[in-house]
XYZ file of C-alpha atoms in Angstrom:
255
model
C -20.612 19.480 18.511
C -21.317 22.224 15.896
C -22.077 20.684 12.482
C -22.519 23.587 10.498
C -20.817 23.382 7.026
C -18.112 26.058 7.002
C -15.062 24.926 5.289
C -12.384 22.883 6.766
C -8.823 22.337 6.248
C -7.169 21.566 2.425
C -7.754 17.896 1.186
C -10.871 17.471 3.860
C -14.413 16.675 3.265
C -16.542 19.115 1.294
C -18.402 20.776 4.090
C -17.147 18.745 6.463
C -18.569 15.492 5.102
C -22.204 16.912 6.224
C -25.278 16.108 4.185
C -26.928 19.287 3.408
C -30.301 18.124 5.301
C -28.121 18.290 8.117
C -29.249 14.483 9.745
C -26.013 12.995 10.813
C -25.233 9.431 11.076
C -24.410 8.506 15.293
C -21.393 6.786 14.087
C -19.948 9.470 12.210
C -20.917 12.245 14.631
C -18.731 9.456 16.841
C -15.845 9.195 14.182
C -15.604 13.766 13.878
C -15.321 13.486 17.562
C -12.583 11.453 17.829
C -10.837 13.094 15.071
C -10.515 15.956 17.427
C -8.965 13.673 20.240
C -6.679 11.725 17.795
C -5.239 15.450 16.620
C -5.007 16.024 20.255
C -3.147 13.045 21.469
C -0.467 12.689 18.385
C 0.946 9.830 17.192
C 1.785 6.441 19.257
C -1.028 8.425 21.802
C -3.303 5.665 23.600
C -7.135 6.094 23.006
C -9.389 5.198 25.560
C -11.204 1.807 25.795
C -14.929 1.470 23.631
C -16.267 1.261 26.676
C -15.161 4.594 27.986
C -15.956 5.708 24.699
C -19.056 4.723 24.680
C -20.022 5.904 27.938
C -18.346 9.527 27.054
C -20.432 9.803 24.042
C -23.381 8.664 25.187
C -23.623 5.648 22.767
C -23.674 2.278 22.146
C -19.795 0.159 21.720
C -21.199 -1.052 18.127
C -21.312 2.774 17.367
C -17.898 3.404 18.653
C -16.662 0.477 16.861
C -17.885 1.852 13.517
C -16.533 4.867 14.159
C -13.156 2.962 15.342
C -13.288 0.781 12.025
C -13.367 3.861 9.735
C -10.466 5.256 11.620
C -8.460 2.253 11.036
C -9.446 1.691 7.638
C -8.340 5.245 7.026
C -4.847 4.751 8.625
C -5.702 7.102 11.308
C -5.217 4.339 14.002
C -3.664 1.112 14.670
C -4.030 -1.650 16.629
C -1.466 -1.941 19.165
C -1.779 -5.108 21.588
C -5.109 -5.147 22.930
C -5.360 -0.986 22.331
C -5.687 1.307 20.013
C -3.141 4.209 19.014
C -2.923 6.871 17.070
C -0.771 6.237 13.954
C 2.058 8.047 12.303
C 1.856 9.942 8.393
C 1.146 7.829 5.449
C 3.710 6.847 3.488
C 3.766 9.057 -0.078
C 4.850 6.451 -2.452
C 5.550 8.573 -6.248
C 4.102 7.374 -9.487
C 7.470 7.206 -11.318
C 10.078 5.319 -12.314
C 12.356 5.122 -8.711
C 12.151 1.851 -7.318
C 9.979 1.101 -3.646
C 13.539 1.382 -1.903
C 14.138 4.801 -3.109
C 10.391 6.388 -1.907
C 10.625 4.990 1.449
C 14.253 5.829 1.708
C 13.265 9.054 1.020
C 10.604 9.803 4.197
C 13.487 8.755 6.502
C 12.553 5.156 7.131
C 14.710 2.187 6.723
C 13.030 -0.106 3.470
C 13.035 -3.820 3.439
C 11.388 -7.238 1.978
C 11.301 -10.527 2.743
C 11.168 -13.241 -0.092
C 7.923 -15.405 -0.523
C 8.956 -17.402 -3.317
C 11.169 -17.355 -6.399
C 10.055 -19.891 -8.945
C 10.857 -20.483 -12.471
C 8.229 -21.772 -14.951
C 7.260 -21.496 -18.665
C 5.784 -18.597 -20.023
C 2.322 -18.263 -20.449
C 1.031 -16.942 -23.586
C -0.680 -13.232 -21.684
C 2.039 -13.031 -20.224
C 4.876 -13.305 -23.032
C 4.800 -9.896 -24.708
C 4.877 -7.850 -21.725
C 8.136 -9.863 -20.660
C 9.635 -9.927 -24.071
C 9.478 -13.609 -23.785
C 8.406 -16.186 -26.743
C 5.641 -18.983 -24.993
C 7.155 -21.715 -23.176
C 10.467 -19.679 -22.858
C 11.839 -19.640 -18.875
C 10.223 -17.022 -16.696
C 11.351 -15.702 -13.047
C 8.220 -14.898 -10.424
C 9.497 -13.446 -7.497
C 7.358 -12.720 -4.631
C 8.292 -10.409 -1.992
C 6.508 -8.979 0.955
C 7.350 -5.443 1.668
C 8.671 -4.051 4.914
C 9.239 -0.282 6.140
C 11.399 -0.364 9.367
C 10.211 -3.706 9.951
C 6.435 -3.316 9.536
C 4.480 -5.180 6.909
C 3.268 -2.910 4.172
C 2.852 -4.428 0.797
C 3.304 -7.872 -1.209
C 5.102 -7.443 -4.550
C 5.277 -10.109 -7.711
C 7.458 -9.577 -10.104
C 7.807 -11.472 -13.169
C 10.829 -11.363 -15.212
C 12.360 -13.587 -18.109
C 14.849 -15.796 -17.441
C 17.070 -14.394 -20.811
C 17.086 -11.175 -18.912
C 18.025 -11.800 -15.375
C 19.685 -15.432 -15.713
C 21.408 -16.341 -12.748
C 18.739 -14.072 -10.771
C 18.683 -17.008 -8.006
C 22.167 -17.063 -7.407
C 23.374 -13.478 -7.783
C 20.300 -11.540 -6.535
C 20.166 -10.419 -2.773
C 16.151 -10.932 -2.019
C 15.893 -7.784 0.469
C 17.630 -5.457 -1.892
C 16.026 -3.265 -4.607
C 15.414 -5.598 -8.250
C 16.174 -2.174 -10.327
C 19.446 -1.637 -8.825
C 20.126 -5.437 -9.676
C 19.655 -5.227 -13.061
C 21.459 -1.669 -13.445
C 24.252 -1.646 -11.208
C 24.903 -5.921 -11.495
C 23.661 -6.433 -15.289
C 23.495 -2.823 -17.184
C 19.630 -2.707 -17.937
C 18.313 0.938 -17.522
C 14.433 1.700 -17.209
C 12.891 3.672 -20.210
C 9.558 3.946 -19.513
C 6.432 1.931 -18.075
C 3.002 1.912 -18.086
C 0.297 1.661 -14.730
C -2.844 0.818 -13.888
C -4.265 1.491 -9.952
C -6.916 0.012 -8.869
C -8.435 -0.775 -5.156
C -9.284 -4.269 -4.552
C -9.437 -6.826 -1.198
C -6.692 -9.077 -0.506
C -6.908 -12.501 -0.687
C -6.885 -14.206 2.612
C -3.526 -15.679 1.633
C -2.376 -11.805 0.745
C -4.031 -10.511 3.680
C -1.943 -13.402 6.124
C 0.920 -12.391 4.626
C 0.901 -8.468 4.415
C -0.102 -8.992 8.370
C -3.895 -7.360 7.834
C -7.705 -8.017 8.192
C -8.966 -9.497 4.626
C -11.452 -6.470 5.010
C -8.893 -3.918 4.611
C -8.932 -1.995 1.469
C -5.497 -2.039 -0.633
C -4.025 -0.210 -3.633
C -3.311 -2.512 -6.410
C -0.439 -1.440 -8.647
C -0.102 -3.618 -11.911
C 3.257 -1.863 -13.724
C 4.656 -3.163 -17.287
C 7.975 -1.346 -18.000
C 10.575 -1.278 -20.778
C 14.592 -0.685 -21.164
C 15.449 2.437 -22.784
C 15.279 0.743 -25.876
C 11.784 0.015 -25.656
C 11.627 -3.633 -24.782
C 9.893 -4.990 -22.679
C 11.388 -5.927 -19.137
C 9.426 -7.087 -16.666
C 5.713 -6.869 -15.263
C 5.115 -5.721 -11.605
C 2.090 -6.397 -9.264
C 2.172 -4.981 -6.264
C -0.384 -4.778 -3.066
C 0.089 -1.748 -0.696
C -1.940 -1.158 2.009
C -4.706 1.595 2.359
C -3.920 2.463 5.569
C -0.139 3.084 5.516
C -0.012 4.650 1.950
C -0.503 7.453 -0.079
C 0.478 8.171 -4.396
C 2.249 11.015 -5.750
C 2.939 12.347 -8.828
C 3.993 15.830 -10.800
C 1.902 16.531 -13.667
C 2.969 18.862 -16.261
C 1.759 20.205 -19.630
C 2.022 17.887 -22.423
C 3.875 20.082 -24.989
């Protein structure tokens, strides 16, 4: 393998991901190699066992399974059965105002969620001003895991007053999108919001139910938004997985 630092493809590594002394990790020489045969092989394309690996490379299996691990922390791979494949694209999720439904409608692929829990309880103080609730008032928490053609990508919370969205356990389809709900069914338009990213580990309870290992990293969207009047509306956290998404956004000149 030639490791000299020439420069690779848009988006990659500086340099390849080379230290400049040139003394490369076994794993990662490992991991660049099968980069190479992932490319090669495509997506849904079986890769051979750790073993084979192993003995191809001329290393141990722990080195192949770091190599592996960084791989399927990336989103490169997935486990399938009791292999491992090569996995599809990311999904590009935008940083905007269009609703989970609309971004994965968009890439083709069929969105979905399945409801966790819808509760009603009395709002706590923190909570109250980004809700445009008074303490104590009724307060909506709906928790939904979400799905993209039936795989398990995210877990969503959203928490909503109970003045806004009253009859939200009655009239409100679960698997459907919440911002077409409260346009379409009540008249409530989105103005603006604000959001923080962050990348955290899921709980083990998060990690059960999004379907991954509890060592997996995931992107942690907290969202506050308002009506077009400029009250507030509801507050949004959401847990996507590492592997299986990507952000988006235009950025202009602020005039």
């Amino acid at each position: 393998m030639n490791y000299q630092n020439t420069p690779g493809t848009p988006g990659a590594p500086v340099n390849s991901g080379i230290p400049e002394h040139g003394r490369v990790p076994k794993y990662y020489a490992v991991k660049t190699k099968l980069s190479l045969m992932v490319d090669e092989l495509g997506e849904g394309g079986l890769l051979p066992t750790e073993r084979d690996l192993a003995v191809r490379y001329e290393v141990s299996r722990e080195t192949v399974r770091q190599a592996l691990r960084e791989l399927l922390l990336e989103g490169r791979l997935r486990r399938q059965g009791r292999g491992t494949v090569v996995a599809g694209p990311k999904l590009e999720q935008p940083l905007s105002l269009a609703s989970y439904t609309e971004g994965v409608r968009r890439q083709g692929l069929r969105p979905g969620r399945s409801l966790i829990s819808l509760d009603r309880f009395p709002c706590p103080e923190a909570l109250a001003p980004e809700v445009g609730a008074e303490r104590g008032e009724p307060v909506w928490h709906m928790e939904r895991v979400l799905l993209a053609d039936d795989e398990r990508v995210g877990l969503e919370s959203t928490y909503v007053s109970e003045a806004r969205a009253p009859h939200l356990d009655t009239e409100f389809d679960p698997d459907s999108s919440f911002y077409s709900y409260l346009h379409d069914r009540l008249g409530i338009v989105f103005g603006d919001a604000d959001e923080r990213i962050e990348t955290v580990l899921a709980t083990p309870r998060e990690a059960l139910l999004v379907g991954t290992p509890p060592a997996l990293p995931m992107l942690l969207l907290h969202r506050v938004s308002r009506d077009t009047a400029g009250q507030p509306l509801e507050r949004v956290r959401t847990l996507y997985r590492g592997d299986r998404f990507s952000f988006t956004a235009h950025l202009g000149q602020q005039g």
